[in-house]
Amino acid sequence: MEWNKPHMVELPRIYDPRGSLSFAQDNAQIPFEIKRVFWIYDVPGGESRGSHSHKKAHQLIVATGGSFDVTLHDGTKSATFTLNRPFVGLYIPPGHWLTLENFASGSVCMVLDSTLFSEDDYIRDFDEFLEWNRVHDRIPTLP
């Protein structure tokens, strides 16, 4: 698997008549140690989340309930991924601008992160993101 590019990751599923279970473990389904987990919910209709990039953090985003779109930009191109299954996540390496939008009512977005929270890891201005990618010779990774 190419861990330098964003892509969908199918997580293990354990079926049981009482309900199914999925999971992600460090360096098994994802190429990083999980240092932080957070989730986004109760997003009002028409609102978006994200609109930033990370310098160091690797993330796996999963729609544990409902559905939403993740639009990524690599400094050259953009691509939109729809998340709507609790056993499929979107892996995002550092250096990608991300926006979460089109949340269905009741959606829950869970994020597994390789770093503890640090404001220094965030780029919150799109022009600064483009400049950061240029200075760091980032190679476009989106189709």
mmCIF file of C-alpha atoms in Angstrom:
data_model
loop_
_atom_site.group_PDB
_atom_site.id
_atom_site.type_symbol
_atom_site.label_atom_id
_atom_site.label_comp_id
_atom_site.label_asym_id
_atom_site.label_seq_id
_atom_site.Cartn_x
_atom_site.Cartn_y
_atom_site.Cartn_z
ATOM 1 C CA MET A 1 0.000 0.000 0.000
ATOM 2 C CA GLU A 2 1.258 3.491 -0.836
ATOM 3 C CA TRP A 3 1.310 5.435 2.413
ATOM 4 C CA ASN A 4 2.560 8.650 0.772
ATOM 5 C CA LYS A 5 -0.810 9.191 -0.960
ATOM 6 C CA PRO A 6 -4.352 9.624 0.378
ATOM 7 C CA HIS A 7 -6.500 6.557 -0.166
ATOM 8 C CA MET A 8 -9.400 4.575 1.216
ATOM 9 C CA VAL A 9 -8.550 1.872 3.742
ATOM 10 C CA GLU A 10 -10.897 -1.028 4.422
ATOM 11 C CA LEU A 11 -10.738 -1.927 8.094
ATOM 12 C CA PRO A 12 -11.270 -5.427 9.492
ATOM 13 C CA ARG A 13 -14.897 -6.398 10.143
ATOM 14 C CA ILE A 14 -16.060 -8.984 12.603
ATOM 15 C CA TYR A 15 -19.635 -10.050 11.934
ATOM 16 C CA ASP A 16 -21.793 -11.221 14.817
ATOM 17 C CA PRO A 17 -25.572 -11.677 15.094
ATOM 18 C CA ARG A 18 -25.471 -9.197 17.989
ATOM 19 C CA GLY A 19 -23.773 -6.532 15.849
ATOM 20 C CA SER A 20 -20.600 -5.990 13.849
ATOM 21 C CA LEU A 21 -17.255 -4.661 15.069
ATOM 22 C CA SER A 22 -14.440 -2.925 13.195
ATOM 23 C CA PHE A 23 -11.073 -1.712 14.446
ATOM 24 C CA ALA A 24 -7.745 -0.114 13.574
ATOM 25 C CA GLN A 25 -4.464 -0.919 15.302
ATOM 26 C CA ASP A 26 -1.109 0.857 15.208
ATOM 27 C CA ASN A 27 0.973 -0.132 12.186
ATOM 28 C CA ALA A 28 -1.403 -2.940 11.213
ATOM 29 C CA GLN A 29 -4.166 -1.214 9.237
ATOM 30 C CA ILE A 30 -2.530 2.225 9.363
ATOM 31 C CA PRO A 31 1.129 3.313 9.134
ATOM 32 C CA PHE A 32 1.269 5.245 12.390
ATOM 33 C CA GLU A 33 0.925 4.993 16.134
ATOM 34 C CA ILE A 34 -2.398 6.447 17.263
ATOM 35 C CA LYS A 35 -1.704 9.317 19.654
ATOM 36 C CA ARG A 36 -5.067 11.078 19.553
ATOM 37 C CA VAL A 37 -8.659 10.216 18.705
ATOM 38 C CA PHE A 38 -11.396 12.807 18.300
ATOM 39 C CA TRP A 39 -14.819 12.932 16.725
ATOM 40 C CA ILE A 40 -17.035 15.561 15.159
ATOM 41 C CA TYR A 41 -20.816 15.397 15.460
ATOM 42 C CA ASP A 42 -23.977 17.555 15.512
ATOM 43 C CA VAL A 43 -22.740 19.499 12.475
ATOM 44 C CA PRO A 44 -25.581 21.827 11.402
ATOM 45 C CA GLY A 45 -26.859 21.482 7.836
ATOM 46 C CA GLY A 46 -24.751 23.366 5.309
ATOM 47 C CA GLU A 47 -21.766 23.763 7.653
ATOM 48 C CA SER A 48 -18.263 22.463 6.943
ATOM 49 C CA ARG A 49 -15.350 21.512 9.169
ATOM 50 C CA GLY A 50 -11.609 21.273 8.659
ATOM 51 C CA SER A 51 -10.357 23.800 6.122
ATOM 52 C CA HIS A 52 -6.757 23.306 7.179
ATOM 53 C CA SER A 53 -3.655 21.219 6.541
ATOM 54 C CA HIS A 54 -1.196 19.398 8.784
ATOM 55 C CA LYS A 55 2.585 19.628 8.538
ATOM 56 C CA LYS A 56 3.301 16.379 10.417
ATOM 57 C CA ALA A 57 0.081 14.584 11.352
ATOM 58 C CA HIS A 58 -1.091 11.459 9.569
ATOM 59 C CA GLN A 59 -4.823 10.834 9.930
ATOM 60 C CA LEU A 60 -7.430 8.186 9.279
ATOM 61 C CA ILE A 61 -10.961 9.592 9.015
ATOM 62 C CA VAL A 62 -13.959 7.266 9.432
ATOM 63 C CA ALA A 63 -17.694 7.947 9.193
ATOM 64 C CA THR A 64 -18.761 5.914 12.224
ATOM 65 C CA GLY A 65 -22.320 7.037 11.529
ATOM 66 C CA GLY A 66 -24.034 8.748 8.606
ATOM 67 C CA SER A 67 -22.088 10.185 5.698
ATOM 68 C CA PHE A 68 -20.045 13.200 4.648
ATOM 69 C CA ASP A 69 -17.543 14.258 1.998
ATOM 70 C CA VAL A 70 -13.839 14.936 2.478
ATOM 71 C CA THR A 71 -12.300 17.194 -0.151
ATOM 72 C CA LEU A 72 -8.502 17.105 -0.291
ATOM 73 C CA HIS A 73 -6.127 19.440 -2.117
ATOM 74 C CA ASP A 74 -2.452 18.551 -2.609
ATOM 75 C CA GLY A 75 -1.329 21.994 -3.769
ATOM 76 C CA THR A 76 -2.085 21.223 -7.415
ATOM 77 C CA LYS A 77 -5.236 19.104 -7.643
ATOM 78 C CA SER A 78 -8.274 18.347 -5.523
ATOM 79 C CA ALA A 79 -10.334 15.195 -5.040
ATOM 80 C CA THR A 80 -13.482 14.451 -3.056
ATOM 81 C CA PHE A 81 -14.038 11.216 -1.135
ATOM 82 C CA THR A 82 -17.432 10.215 0.279
ATOM 83 C CA LEU A 83 -17.293 8.396 3.605
ATOM 84 C CA ASN A 84 -20.404 6.439 4.576
ATOM 85 C CA ARG A 85 -19.310 3.064 5.974
ATOM 86 C CA PRO A 86 -17.979 2.487 9.502
ATOM 87 C CA PHE A 87 -15.429 -0.058 8.227
ATOM 88 C CA VAL A 88 -13.824 2.197 5.593
ATOM 89 C CA GLY A 89 -11.540 5.111 6.405
ATOM 90 C CA LEU A 90 -9.690 7.739 4.412
ATOM 91 C CA TYR A 91 -5.950 7.835 5.088
ATOM 92 C CA ILE A 92 -4.478 11.345 4.780
ATOM 93 C CA PRO A 93 -0.702 11.895 4.980
ATOM 94 C CA PRO A 94 0.670 15.326 5.944
ATOM 95 C CA GLY A 95 0.629 18.166 3.432
ATOM 96 C CA HIS A 96 -2.992 17.951 2.239
ATOM 97 C CA TRP A 97 -5.609 20.658 2.682
ATOM 98 C CA LEU A 98 -8.837 19.052 3.895
ATOM 99 C CA THR A 99 -12.438 20.171 4.125
ATOM 100 C CA LEU A 100 -15.266 18.089 5.582
ATOM 101 C CA GLU A 101 -18.713 18.924 4.184
ATOM 102 C CA ASN A 102 -22.152 17.648 3.180
ATOM 103 C CA PHE A 103 -22.791 16.044 6.568
ATOM 104 C CA ALA A 104 -25.962 13.950 6.666
ATOM 105 C CA SER A 105 -28.080 14.461 9.772
ATOM 106 C CA GLY A 106 -26.716 12.410 12.679
ATOM 107 C CA SER A 107 -23.281 11.846 11.118
ATOM 108 C CA VAL A 108 -20.264 11.151 13.296
ATOM 109 C CA CYS A 109 -16.736 11.728 11.964
ATOM 110 C CA MET A 110 -14.018 9.915 13.929
ATOM 111 C CA VAL A 111 -10.374 10.877 13.364
ATOM 112 C CA LEU A 112 -7.360 8.775 14.362
ATOM 113 C CA ASP A 113 -4.290 11.009 14.508
ATOM 114 C CA SER A 114 -0.547 10.310 14.700
ATOM 115 C CA THR A 115 0.164 13.391 16.847
ATOM 116 C CA LEU A 116 -0.985 15.020 20.032
ATOM 117 C CA PHE A 117 -2.707 18.339 19.436
ATOM 118 C CA SER A 118 -0.311 21.176 18.605
ATOM 119 C CA GLU A 119 -1.443 24.392 16.950
ATOM 120 C CA ASP A 120 2.027 24.559 15.332
ATOM 121 C CA ASP A 121 1.131 21.533 13.177
ATOM 122 C CA TYR A 122 -1.803 23.339 11.547
ATOM 123 C CA ILE A 123 -1.827 25.556 8.460
ATOM 124 C CA ARG A 124 -5.145 27.421 8.493
ATOM 125 C CA ASP A 125 -4.653 29.751 5.511
ATOM 126 C CA PHE A 126 -4.887 28.242 2.012
ATOM 127 C CA ASP A 127 -2.267 30.572 0.495
ATOM 128 C CA GLU A 128 0.148 29.676 3.314
ATOM 129 C CA PHE A 129 -0.577 26.000 2.595
ATOM 130 C CA LEU A 130 0.311 26.455 -1.082
ATOM 131 C CA GLU A 131 3.545 28.233 -0.122
ATOM 132 C CA TRP A 132 4.420 25.555 2.473
ATOM 133 C CA ASN A 133 3.977 22.826 -0.161
ATOM 134 C CA ARG A 134 6.127 24.780 -2.648
ATOM 135 C CA VAL A 135 8.938 25.381 -0.127
ATOM 136 C CA HIS A 136 8.908 21.713 0.929
ATOM 137 C CA ASP A 137 8.936 20.441 -2.679
ATOM 138 C CA ARG A 138 5.729 18.496 -2.143
ATOM 139 C CA ILE A 139 4.899 16.190 -5.035
ATOM 140 C CA PRO A 140 1.206 16.154 -6.064
ATOM 141 C CA THR A 141 -0.447 12.946 -4.881
ATOM 142 C CA LEU A 142 -4.057 13.205 -6.044
ATOM 143 C CA PRO A 143 -5.293 11.697 -9.321
#
